[in-house]
Amino acid sequence: IEEAGIHSGDSAAVLPPYRVSAELQDEMREIGRRLAIRLGVVGLMNIQFAVYQGQVYVLEVNPRASRTVPFIAKAVGVPLVRLAAQLMVGKSLEELGFTEEPPVPGVFVKAPVFPFRRFPGVDPVLGPEMKSTGEVMGHSDSFGNAFAKAWLGAGHRLPLKGSAFLSVHDQDKEALLPIALRLRQLGFRLCSTHGTASFLKEQGLEVERVRKVHEQRPHVADLLINGEIDLVVNTPLGRESQKDDMVIRQTALRYDIPCITTLSGARAAVEGIAAMRKDGLSARSLQSLHRPEPVSG
């Protein structure tokens, strides 16, 4: 779900992909097939792709399993590691009866679990260095509901109403606009520091301007401490705002306020909020998804 630049272990993931076209997915399959044959890999192989302006790029190829294998195996109900081991000792895909890509029953979302609460003072911003220590999985018929389940399972809260604080880098402001619009449609009050607030007001949104941490009190950290903010979307703003950013994120973490540091994560969270408000949450065991249907008569 997160864009390139975030460690794959710290990125949420969705199966099947919900923002990659079928044509691009087919292109990736073909690239993967050619690479596997050319490299002579038998068993599991991990490829990291990036898509930029409709073009597929290969970031890296590893002749080993990736941390997404358990997630995918549970989602499709196929013991991929066992099959790979059998291939490596001489079995063929035909012998194992695994010659077609298995269907995905619904939508599955993998969410990382972070240990930030155990380390006071740590900055929860995501980057190329892996910080997560585990992961959980959510399943539903829709992406929003599956993401909400995974997010809650990872130990986060997902507010259904209240006030959202938005503060992003200049290069992220255009992409923030649809997120802010959706939050307003869902009934959230919006508040931002000067730069983001000015941009959103220019787009016709009602936004309360709040003070930065180094400005006169009460400032944004005070609002977080007082429980006046229910959701934080804060992408790193640059060197001059680095200290303010860190205080905001650390305060949100300390007071158990959801803090999202990527716009892709914010988009997914907003879809999760909308799905929870519309449909609520239901539970179903993973085993029941892959249990054979009973044969009648």
GROMACS .gro file of C-alpha atoms in nm:
model
  297
    1ILE     CA    1   0.000   0.000   0.000
    2GLU     CA    2   0.283   0.241   0.085
    3GLU     CA    3   0.489   0.382  -0.199
    4ALA     CA    4   0.848   0.289  -0.285
    5GLY     CA    5   1.090   0.417  -0.022
    6ILE     CA    6   0.910   0.253   0.271
    7HIS     CA    7   1.064  -0.081   0.375
    8SER     CA    8   0.842  -0.361   0.243
    9GLY     CA    9   0.824  -0.511   0.592
   10ASP     CA   10   0.677  -0.186   0.726
   11SER     CA   11   0.429  -0.141   0.443
   12ALA     CA   12   0.072  -0.260   0.458
   13ALA     CA   13  -0.013  -0.492   0.168
   14VAL     CA   14  -0.332  -0.593  -0.008
   15LEU     CA   15  -0.423  -0.904  -0.207
   16PRO     CA   16  -0.548  -0.880  -0.475
   17PRO     CA   17  -0.389  -0.544  -0.563
   18TYR     CA   18  -0.653  -0.272  -0.566
   19ARG     CA   19  -0.465   0.013  -0.735
   20VAL     CA   20  -0.268  -0.177  -1.002
   21SER     CA   21  -0.443  -0.246  -1.333
   22ALA     CA   22  -0.492  -0.600  -1.461
   23GLU     CA   23  -0.264  -0.517  -1.756
   24LEU     CA   24   0.022  -0.414  -1.527
   25GLN     CA   25  -0.030  -0.722  -1.311
   26ASP     CA   26  -0.005  -0.944  -1.620
   27GLU     CA   27   0.312  -0.761  -1.723
   28MET     CA   28   0.463  -0.828  -1.379
   29ARG     CA   29   0.370  -1.197  -1.402
   30GLU     CA   30   0.545  -1.224  -1.738
   31ILE     CA   31   0.854  -1.042  -1.611
   32GLY     CA   32   0.863  -1.275  -1.311
   33ARG     CA   33   0.831  -1.583  -1.531
   34ARG     CA   34   1.116  -1.471  -1.758
   35LEU     CA   35   1.342  -1.383  -1.466
   36ALA     CA   36   1.280  -1.717  -1.294
   37ILE     CA   37   1.364  -1.911  -1.610
   38ARG     CA   38   1.668  -1.699  -1.696
   39LEU     CA   39   1.806  -1.716  -1.340
   40GLY     CA   40   1.728  -2.086  -1.302
   41VAL     CA   41   1.543  -2.041  -0.974
   42VAL     CA   42   1.352  -2.346  -0.848
   43GLY     CA   43   1.114  -2.282  -0.560
   44LEU     CA   44   1.034  -1.937  -0.426
   45MET     CA   45   1.165  -1.610  -0.566
   46ASN     CA   46   1.103  -1.259  -0.436
   47ILE     CA   47   1.071  -0.968  -0.680
   48GLN     CA   48   1.009  -0.607  -0.582
   49PHE     CA   49   0.841  -0.404  -0.854
   50ALA     CA   50   0.770  -0.033  -0.872
   51VAL     CA   51   0.518   0.135  -1.102
   52TYR     CA   52   0.587   0.492  -1.211
   53GLN     CA   53   0.374   0.674  -1.469
   54GLY     CA   54   0.238   0.345  -1.601
   55GLN     CA   55   0.583   0.187  -1.644
   56VAL     CA   56   0.689  -0.124  -1.449
   57TYR     CA   57   1.038  -0.124  -1.297
   58VAL     CA   58   1.220  -0.409  -1.122
   59LEU     CA   59   1.379  -0.285  -0.800
   60GLU     CA   60   1.538  -0.612  -0.689
   61VAL     CA   61   1.518  -0.989  -0.730
   62ASN     CA   62   1.603  -1.232  -0.449
   63PRO     CA   63   1.627  -1.614  -0.493
   64ARG     CA   64   1.446  -1.676  -0.165
   65ALA     CA   65   1.110  -1.645   0.004
   66SER     CA   66   0.985  -1.306   0.121
   67ARG     CA   67   0.794  -1.209   0.433
   68THR     CA   68   0.477  -1.187   0.222
   69VAL     CA   69   0.478  -1.564   0.158
   70PRO     CA   70   0.296  -1.660   0.483
   71PHE     CA   71   0.040  -1.384   0.417
   72ILE     CA   72  -0.027  -1.503   0.061
   73ALA     CA   73  -0.030  -1.871   0.161
   74LYS     CA   74  -0.292  -1.808   0.429
   75ALA     CA   75  -0.498  -1.589   0.195
   76VAL     CA   76  -0.520  -1.844  -0.089
   77GLY     CA   77  -0.514  -2.156   0.129
   78VAL     CA   78  -0.210  -2.310  -0.042
   79PRO     CA   79   0.102  -2.434   0.150
   80LEU     CA   80   0.347  -2.246  -0.071
   81VAL     CA   81   0.655  -2.320   0.142
   82ARG     CA   82   0.585  -2.695   0.141
   83LEU     CA   83   0.533  -2.692  -0.236
   84ALA     CA   84   0.854  -2.494  -0.289
   85ALA     CA   85   1.053  -2.740  -0.076
   86GLN     CA   86   0.916  -3.032  -0.278
   87LEU     CA   87   1.011  -2.859  -0.603
   88MET     CA   88   1.365  -2.807  -0.474
   89VAL     CA   89   1.407  -3.182  -0.413
   90GLY     CA   90   1.294  -3.278  -0.761
   91LYS     CA   91   0.915  -3.271  -0.778
   92SER     CA   92   0.739  -3.091  -1.062
   93LEU     CA   93   0.445  -2.852  -1.051
   94GLU     CA   94   0.242  -3.105  -1.251
   95GLU     CA   95   0.314  -3.378  -0.996
   96LEU     CA   96   0.205  -3.147  -0.715
   97GLY     CA   97  -0.111  -3.044  -0.900
   98PHE     CA   98  -0.024  -2.674  -0.879
   99THR     CA   99  -0.018  -2.537  -1.231
  100GLU     CA  100  -0.259  -2.243  -1.209
  101GLU     CA  101  -0.270  -1.928  -0.999
  102PRO     CA  102  -0.520  -1.991  -0.716
  103PRO     CA  103  -0.821  -1.759  -0.677
  104VAL     CA  104  -0.833  -1.510  -0.389
  105PRO     CA  105  -1.157  -1.540  -0.186
  106GLY     CA  106  -1.224  -1.173  -0.113
  107VAL     CA  107  -0.978  -0.903  -0.008
  108PHE     CA  108  -0.688  -0.956   0.234
  109VAL     CA  109  -0.484  -0.681   0.398
  110LYS     CA  110  -0.156  -0.730   0.585
  111ALA     CA  111  -0.072  -0.463   0.843
  112PRO     CA  112   0.262  -0.430   1.024
  113VAL     CA  113   0.287  -0.431   1.404
  114PHE     CA  114   0.526  -0.175   1.553
  115PRO     CA  115   0.687  -0.171   1.899
  116PHE     CA  116   0.682   0.210   1.927
  117ARG     CA  117   0.494   0.215   2.258
  118ARG     CA  118   0.775   0.017   2.422
  119PHE     CA  119   1.034   0.278   2.325
  120PRO     CA  120   0.941   0.626   2.453
  121GLY     CA  121   1.092   0.902   2.243
  122VAL     CA  122   1.114   0.704   1.919
  123ASP     CA  123   0.991   0.876   1.601
  124PRO     CA  124   0.724   0.657   1.432
  125VAL     CA  125   0.789   0.796   1.084
  126LEU     CA  126   0.843   0.522   0.824
  127GLY     CA  127   1.139   0.496   0.587
  128PRO     CA  128   1.379   0.248   0.423
  129GLU     CA  129   1.486   0.093   0.756
  130MET     CA  130   1.250  -0.175   0.889
  131LYS     CA  131   1.091  -0.097   1.227
  132SER     CA  132   0.804  -0.347   1.251
  133THR     CA  133   0.827  -0.662   1.464
  134GLY     CA  134   0.524  -0.854   1.340
  135GLU     CA  135   0.214  -0.840   1.123
  136VAL     CA  136  -0.157  -0.919   1.124
  137MET     CA  137  -0.413  -0.990   0.853
  138GLY     CA  138  -0.765  -0.868   0.788
  139HIS     CA  139  -1.018  -1.020   0.546
  140SER     CA  140  -1.344  -0.894   0.401
  141ASP     CA  141  -1.533  -0.854   0.077
  142SER     CA  142  -1.417  -0.491   0.048
  143PHE     CA  143  -1.078  -0.325   0.080
  144GLY     CA  144  -1.194  -0.068   0.335
  145ASN     CA  145  -1.336  -0.327   0.572
  146ALA     CA  146  -1.035  -0.558   0.537
  147PHE     CA  147  -0.799  -0.267   0.607
  148ALA     CA  148  -0.998  -0.164   0.914
  149LYS     CA  149  -0.976  -0.518   1.055
  150ALA     CA  150  -0.600  -0.536   0.994
  151TRP     CA  151  -0.545  -0.188   1.139
  152LEU     CA  152  -0.739  -0.272   1.455
  153GLY     CA  153  -0.566  -0.610   1.478
  154ALA     CA  154  -0.229  -0.434   1.474
  155GLY     CA  155  -0.329  -0.249   1.790
  156HIS     CA  156  -0.431   0.085   1.641
  157ARG     CA  157  -0.750   0.281   1.692
  158LEU     CA  158  -0.957   0.399   1.398
  159PRO     CA  159  -1.180   0.695   1.494
  160LEU     CA  160  -1.523   0.712   1.336
  161LYS     CA  161  -1.576   1.081   1.415
  162GLY     CA  162  -1.403   1.379   1.571
  163SER     CA  163  -1.118   1.604   1.461
  164ALA     CA  164  -0.838   1.525   1.215
  165PHE     CA  165  -0.507   1.712   1.218
  166LEU     CA  166  -0.345   1.733   0.873
  167SER     CA  167   0.008   1.865   0.817
  168VAL     CA  168   0.203   1.762   0.508
  169HIS     CA  169   0.501   1.855   0.295
  170ASP     CA  170   0.437   2.100   0.009
  171GLN     CA  171   0.483   1.824  -0.250
  172ASP     CA  172   0.206   1.621  -0.080
  173LYS     CA  173  -0.062   1.891  -0.064
  174GLU     CA  174  -0.235   1.814  -0.394
  175ALA     CA  175  -0.255   1.445  -0.302
  176LEU     CA  176  -0.387   1.537   0.043
  177LEU     CA  177  -0.689   1.721  -0.100
  178PRO     CA  178  -0.911   1.416  -0.178
  179ILE     CA  179  -0.825   1.271   0.165
  180ALA     CA  180  -0.930   1.595   0.336
  181LEU     CA  181  -1.248   1.613   0.127
  182ARG     CA  182  -1.341   1.257   0.222
  183LEU     CA  183  -1.280   1.325   0.591
  184ARG     CA  184  -1.510   1.630   0.572
  185GLN     CA  185  -1.776   1.419   0.399
  186LEU     CA  186  -1.749   1.172   0.687
  187GLY     CA  187  -1.814   1.455   0.932
  188PHE     CA  188  -1.463   1.511   1.064
  189ARG     CA  189  -1.349   1.857   1.169
  190LEU     CA  190  -1.020   1.953   1.006
  191CYS     CA  191  -0.734   2.142   1.164
  192SER     CA  192  -0.389   2.219   1.025
  193THR     CA  193  -0.084   2.435   1.075
  194HIS     CA  194  -0.047   2.748   0.863
  195GLY     CA  195   0.083   2.610   0.532
  196THR     CA  196  -0.152   2.314   0.498
  197ALA     CA  197  -0.447   2.515   0.634
  198SER     CA  198  -0.393   2.791   0.378
  199PHE     CA  199  -0.383   2.541   0.092
  200LEU     CA  200  -0.699   2.359   0.202
  201LYS     CA  201  -0.887   2.688   0.255
  202GLU     CA  202  -0.791   2.794  -0.098
  203GLN     CA  203  -0.960   2.475  -0.218
  204GLY     CA  204  -1.281   2.572  -0.037
  205LEU     CA  205  -1.248   2.350   0.270
  206GLU     CA  206  -1.334   2.464   0.620
  207VAL     CA  207  -1.015   2.424   0.825
  208GLU     CA  208  -0.916   2.549   1.169
  209ARG     CA  209  -0.562   2.685   1.183
  210VAL     CA  210  -0.363   2.565   1.484
  211ARG     CA  211  -0.025   2.683   1.610
  212LYS     CA  212   0.297   2.494   1.556
  213VAL     CA  213   0.482   2.354   1.856
  214HIS     CA  214   0.738   2.637   1.863
  215GLU     CA  215   0.466   2.903   1.845
  216GLN     CA  216   0.250   3.049   2.122
  217ARG     CA  217   0.045   2.806   2.330
  218PRO     CA  218  -0.196   2.638   2.304
  219HIS     CA  219  -0.030   2.464   2.010
  220VAL     CA  220  -0.095   2.136   1.830
  221ALA     CA  221   0.076   1.920   2.095
  222ASP     CA  222  -0.148   2.075   2.361
  223LEU     CA  223  -0.455   1.983   2.156
  224LEU     CA  224  -0.331   1.625   2.132
  225ILE     CA  225  -0.272   1.607   2.507
  226ASN     CA  226  -0.618   1.752   2.577
  227GLY     CA  227  -0.789   1.492   2.357
  228GLU     CA  228  -0.908   1.749   2.102
  229ILE     CA  229  -0.757   1.563   1.805
  230ASP     CA  230  -0.861   1.209   1.709
  231LEU     CA  231  -0.648   1.141   1.399
  232VAL     CA  232  -0.310   1.271   1.280
  233VAL     CA  233  -0.185   1.270   0.920
  234ASN     CA  234   0.169   1.408   0.919
  235THR     CA  235   0.424   1.356   0.644
  236PRO     CA  236   0.779   1.480   0.713
  237LEU     CA  237   0.791   1.852   0.632
  238GLY     CA  238   1.164   1.907   0.590
  239ARG     CA  239   1.463   2.003   0.800
  240GLU     CA  240   1.323   2.331   0.937
  241SER     CA  241   1.009   2.158   1.068
  242GLN     CA  242   1.175   1.833   1.174
  243LYS     CA  243   1.157   1.908   1.547
  244ASP     CA  244   0.790   2.010   1.532
  245ASP     CA  245   0.705   1.699   1.330
  246MET     CA  246   0.875   1.469   1.576
  247VAL     CA  247   0.702   1.625   1.878
  248ILE     CA  248   0.363   1.589   1.707
  249ARG     CA  249   0.418   1.224   1.620
  250GLN     CA  250   0.565   1.135   1.959
  251THR     CA  251   0.279   1.307   2.143
  252ALA     CA  252   0.021   1.127   1.930
  253LEU     CA  253   0.194   0.797   2.006
  254ARG     CA  254   0.210   0.869   2.379
  255TYR     CA  255  -0.163   0.944   2.397
  256ASP     CA  256  -0.271   0.657   2.168
  257ILE     CA  257  -0.390   0.883   1.887
  258PRO     CA  258  -0.365   0.724   1.540
  259CYS     CA  259  -0.074   0.887   1.356
  260ILE     CA  260  -0.024   0.817   0.985
  261THR     CA  261   0.296   0.933   0.816
  262THR     CA  262   0.226   0.843   0.451
  263LEU     CA  263  -0.053   0.963   0.223
  264SER     CA  264  -0.108   0.613   0.087
  265GLY     CA  265  -0.165   0.496   0.443
  266ALA     CA  266  -0.400   0.790   0.504
  267ARG     CA  267  -0.606   0.704   0.194
  268ALA     CA  268  -0.640   0.345   0.314
  269ALA     CA  269  -0.734   0.455   0.667
  270VAL     CA  270  -1.006   0.685   0.535
  271GLU     CA  271  -1.150   0.397   0.332
  272GLY     CA  272  -1.140   0.187   0.648
  273ILE     CA  273  -1.325   0.454   0.847
  274ALA     CA  274  -1.592   0.485   0.577
  275ALA     CA  275  -1.637   0.106   0.561
  276MET     CA  276  -1.667   0.073   0.940
  277ARG     CA  277  -1.927   0.349   0.955
  278LYS     CA  278  -2.128   0.191   0.675
  279ASP     CA  279  -2.102  -0.182   0.747
  280GLY     CA  280  -1.946  -0.224   1.090
  281LEU     CA  281  -1.723  -0.528   1.141
  282SER     CA  282  -1.794  -0.899   1.117
  283ALA     CA  283  -1.570  -1.195   1.196
  284ARG     CA  284  -1.510  -1.517   1.007
  285SER     CA  285  -1.247  -1.782   1.067
  286LEU     CA  286  -0.966  -1.819   0.815
  287GLN     CA  287  -1.022  -2.196   0.807
  288SER     CA  288  -1.381  -2.155   0.688
  289LEU     CA  289  -1.268  -1.963   0.379
  290HIS     CA  290  -1.085  -2.263   0.236
  291ARG     CA  291  -1.305  -2.543   0.370
  292PRO     CA  292  -1.455  -2.746   0.083
  293GLU     CA  293  -1.826  -2.691   0.030
  294PRO     CA  294  -2.033  -2.991   0.145
  295VAL     CA  295  -2.158  -3.213  -0.136
  296SER     CA  296  -2.536  -3.254  -0.129
  297GLY     CA  297  -2.729  -3.579  -0.172
   0.00000   0.00000   0.00000
